[in-house]
Coordinates of C-alpha atoms in Angstrom, one line a residue:
X1 CA -76.5 127.4 -10.0
X2 CA -76.4 123.7 -9.2
X3 CA -79.7 123.0 -11.0
X4 CA -78.7 124.9 -14.1
X5 CA -77.9 122.5 -17.0
X6 CA -75.4 125.0 -18.4
X7 CA -73.3 125.0 -15.2
X8 CA -71.0 122.3 -14.1
X9 CA -69.3 122.8 -10.7
X10 CA -66.6 120.7 -9.0
X11 CA -65.1 121.0 -5.6
X12 CA -61.6 119.5 -5.4
X13 CA -58.2 120.8 -4.7
X14 CA -55.1 120.8 -7.0
X15 CA -53.7 117.7 -5.2
X16 CA -53.2 114.0 -5.9
X17 CA -53.3 112.6 -2.3
X18 CA -56.2 112.9 0.2
X19 CA -53.8 113.9 2.9
X20 CA -53.2 117.1 1.0
X21 CA -56.8 118.0 0.3
X22 CA -59.7 116.8 -1.8
X23 CA -58.3 115.2 -5.0
X24 CA -60.2 115.0 -8.3
X25 CA -61.9 111.7 -8.8
X26 CA -62.5 109.6 -12.0
X27 CA -66.2 110.4 -11.6
X28 CA -65.4 114.1 -11.9
X29 CA -63.7 113.6 -15.2
X30 CA -66.5 111.4 -16.5
X31 CA -69.0 114.2 -15.6
X32 CA -66.8 116.7 -17.4
X33 CA -66.6 114.5 -20.6
X34 CA -70.4 114.0 -20.5
X35 CA -70.8 117.8 -20.2
X36 CA -68.5 118.3 -23.2
X37 CA -70.9 116.3 -25.3
X38 CA -73.8 118.5 -24.4
X39 CA -72.4 122.0 -24.3
X40 CA -72.5 124.2 -27.4
X41 CA -70.8 127.6 -27.8
X42 CA -68.4 129.4 -25.5
X43 CA -67.5 127.9 -22.2
X44 CA -66.0 129.7 -19.2
X45 CA -63.6 127.7 -17.0
X46 CA -62.6 129.0 -13.6
X47 CA -60.6 127.8 -10.6
X48 CA -59.0 129.5 -7.6
X49 CA -55.6 130.0 -9.2
X50 CA -56.7 129.7 -12.9
X51 CA -53.6 127.8 -13.8
X52 CA -53.9 124.1 -13.7
X53 CA -57.4 122.8 -12.9
X54 CA -59.3 125.2 -15.2
X55 CA -56.7 124.7 -18.0
X56 CA -56.9 120.9 -17.6
X57 CA -60.7 121.0 -17.7
X58 CA -60.6 123.2 -20.9
X59 CA -58.3 120.7 -22.6
X60 CA -60.4 117.7 -21.6
X61 CA -63.6 119.3 -22.9
X62 CA -62.1 120.5 -26.2
X63 CA -60.4 117.1 -26.8
X64 CA -63.7 115.3 -26.0
X65 CA -65.5 117.5 -28.5
X66 CA -62.9 117.1 -31.2
X67 CA -62.5 113.4 -30.7
X68 CA -59.7 110.8 -30.5
X69 CA -56.4 112.0 -32.0
X70 CA -57.0 115.7 -31.3
X71 CA -55.0 115.8 -28.1
X72 CA -52.2 117.8 -29.7

């Protein structure tokens, strides 16, 4: 899976502070935006709870694909 160019995997928790777990880093978001520019077609987003991290990733990818001003 890790060598598959169609798969992007992250390992962080739904936290802000290191004392509570592994937070998302700026580099993670940069990788996600870079991936958004390469991926074509349907994308599956998944996280443990399926509520916040996967939803945020989906919004970031779609916004990156549509461009500035498409946030709404």
